[in-house]
Amino acid sequence: MGLYDRDYYRDDHRWNNPFARSKVTILFSIILFVLFVIQVATQQTNMVGQVIVDSPLTSYGELQPEKVLTGEIWRLISHGFLHHPWNFLSLIWTVIFLAWLGRQVEDLYGSKEYLAYLLFTTFLGGVIFTIVATLAAVPVTLMGPAAAVTAVLFLFAFHFPRYYISVFFIVNVPIWLVIGVYALIDIALLVNTGNGNGVNVTALPKICVHVVAALFAWMYHTMTWRISNIFAIGKSYSKRKQAKKRGIQLFMPEPEPQPAGSAIANSVPQETHANNSEGFYLDEQLEAKVDAILTKIAESGKESLTETEKSILAKAGEIYKKRKSSH
């Protein structure tokens, strides 16, 4: 739309370097690998390779509902960074998934919001697992970012419903078919194959984690929620409360009167001749607005823009195109 023709926008290495737009994905993958190595290295096994004493990291980090209820609430988050030491394949698939689809979600929402999304869905999954396991009275534990992975997978599918995944570079499979198979595998865990028909109650807490994570992803996408905004609102409220105690009144300056017209005309100053001093001042206002919007995109992603901000970018793109073509 012309905005990408701006010199500082085009030269920004963040837009040309995929690693600069995947900082959280890379960091999270590294943490998973490092912690997995520590888990394996610090556990005790017997002569045939059977684990006789878990790693201290596993013991203090895995989600054990009964210990959460006694006050060890860090397990609601810490379990998402651990894996079963005997299940290396699960770790590999998690990292591949994040590098494949998760980094695209991070690019869409921005690193800050993506990190908040991963942590919140992990916490939400931990809460649901604890509640269901306690009510069902089953002695189960949880390790791995199951809730976060499910939430990212569904959020990606909501944004790109026609996306196809190439399986072994041979068959292209639609994203929703992948999700369907993913769901069927989890549902199959409910079937007790050991002693005839019945329900495997021990699998129920983890199934509920996946269901709630998928439901949250749908609400997050449909209602355009932003988790990082919750902390911003809390910080703003705290500042206003402190200012009120000190007798300082915070207020927003009244906007300058704008001529009647469309929403775009009211939000974006019209371009005038470069020799006009008033027009030069209005152009500076436009530059400042565009810079602020680009900063917001870098921090929170394109989806965080309001309709007014999108209109400003569109109008700015047209102006810069005209300027470039006139020189």
PDB file of C-alpha atoms in Angstrom, residues 93 177-191 193 200 203 206-207 210:
ATOM      1  CA  TRP A  93       7.497 -32.868  17.773  1.00  0.00           C
ATOM      2  CA  LEU A 177      -7.958 -32.521   9.037  1.00  0.00           C
ATOM      3  CA  VAL A 178      -4.776 -32.440  11.115  1.00  0.00           C
ATOM      4  CA  ILE A 179      -6.770 -31.011  14.004  1.00  0.00           C
ATOM      5  CA  GLY A 180      -9.416 -33.710  13.540  1.00  0.00           C
ATOM      6  CA  VAL A 181      -6.832 -36.492  13.754  1.00  0.00           C
ATOM      7  CA  TYR A 182      -5.249 -34.745  16.740  1.00  0.00           C
ATOM      8  CA  ALA A 183      -8.631 -34.725  18.490  1.00  0.00           C
ATOM      9  CA  LEU A 184      -9.377 -38.353  17.624  1.00  0.00           C
ATOM     10  CA  ILE A 185      -6.093 -39.491  19.147  1.00  0.00           C
ATOM     11  CA  ASP A 186      -6.993 -37.770  22.410  1.00  0.00           C
ATOM     12  CA  ILE A 187     -10.523 -39.172  22.369  1.00  0.00           C
ATOM     13  CA  ALA A 188      -9.095 -42.645  21.791  1.00  0.00           C
ATOM     14  CA  LEU A 189      -7.191 -42.291  25.053  1.00  0.00           C
ATOM     15  CA  LEU A 190     -10.531 -42.291  26.859  1.00  0.00           C
ATOM     16  CA  VAL A 191     -11.276 -45.816  25.664  1.00  0.00           C
ATOM     17  CA  THR A 193      -8.428 -51.045  25.819  1.00  0.00           C
ATOM     18  CA  ASN A 200     -10.088 -44.506  30.980  1.00  0.00           C
ATOM     19  CA  ALA A 203      -6.985 -39.643  30.587  1.00  0.00           C
ATOM     20  CA  LYS A 206      -5.671 -34.144  29.931  1.00  0.00           C
ATOM     21  CA  ILE A 207      -8.594 -34.344  27.483  1.00  0.00           C
ATOM     22  CA  HIS A 210      -7.099 -29.793  25.239  1.00  0.00           C
TER      23      HIS A 210
END
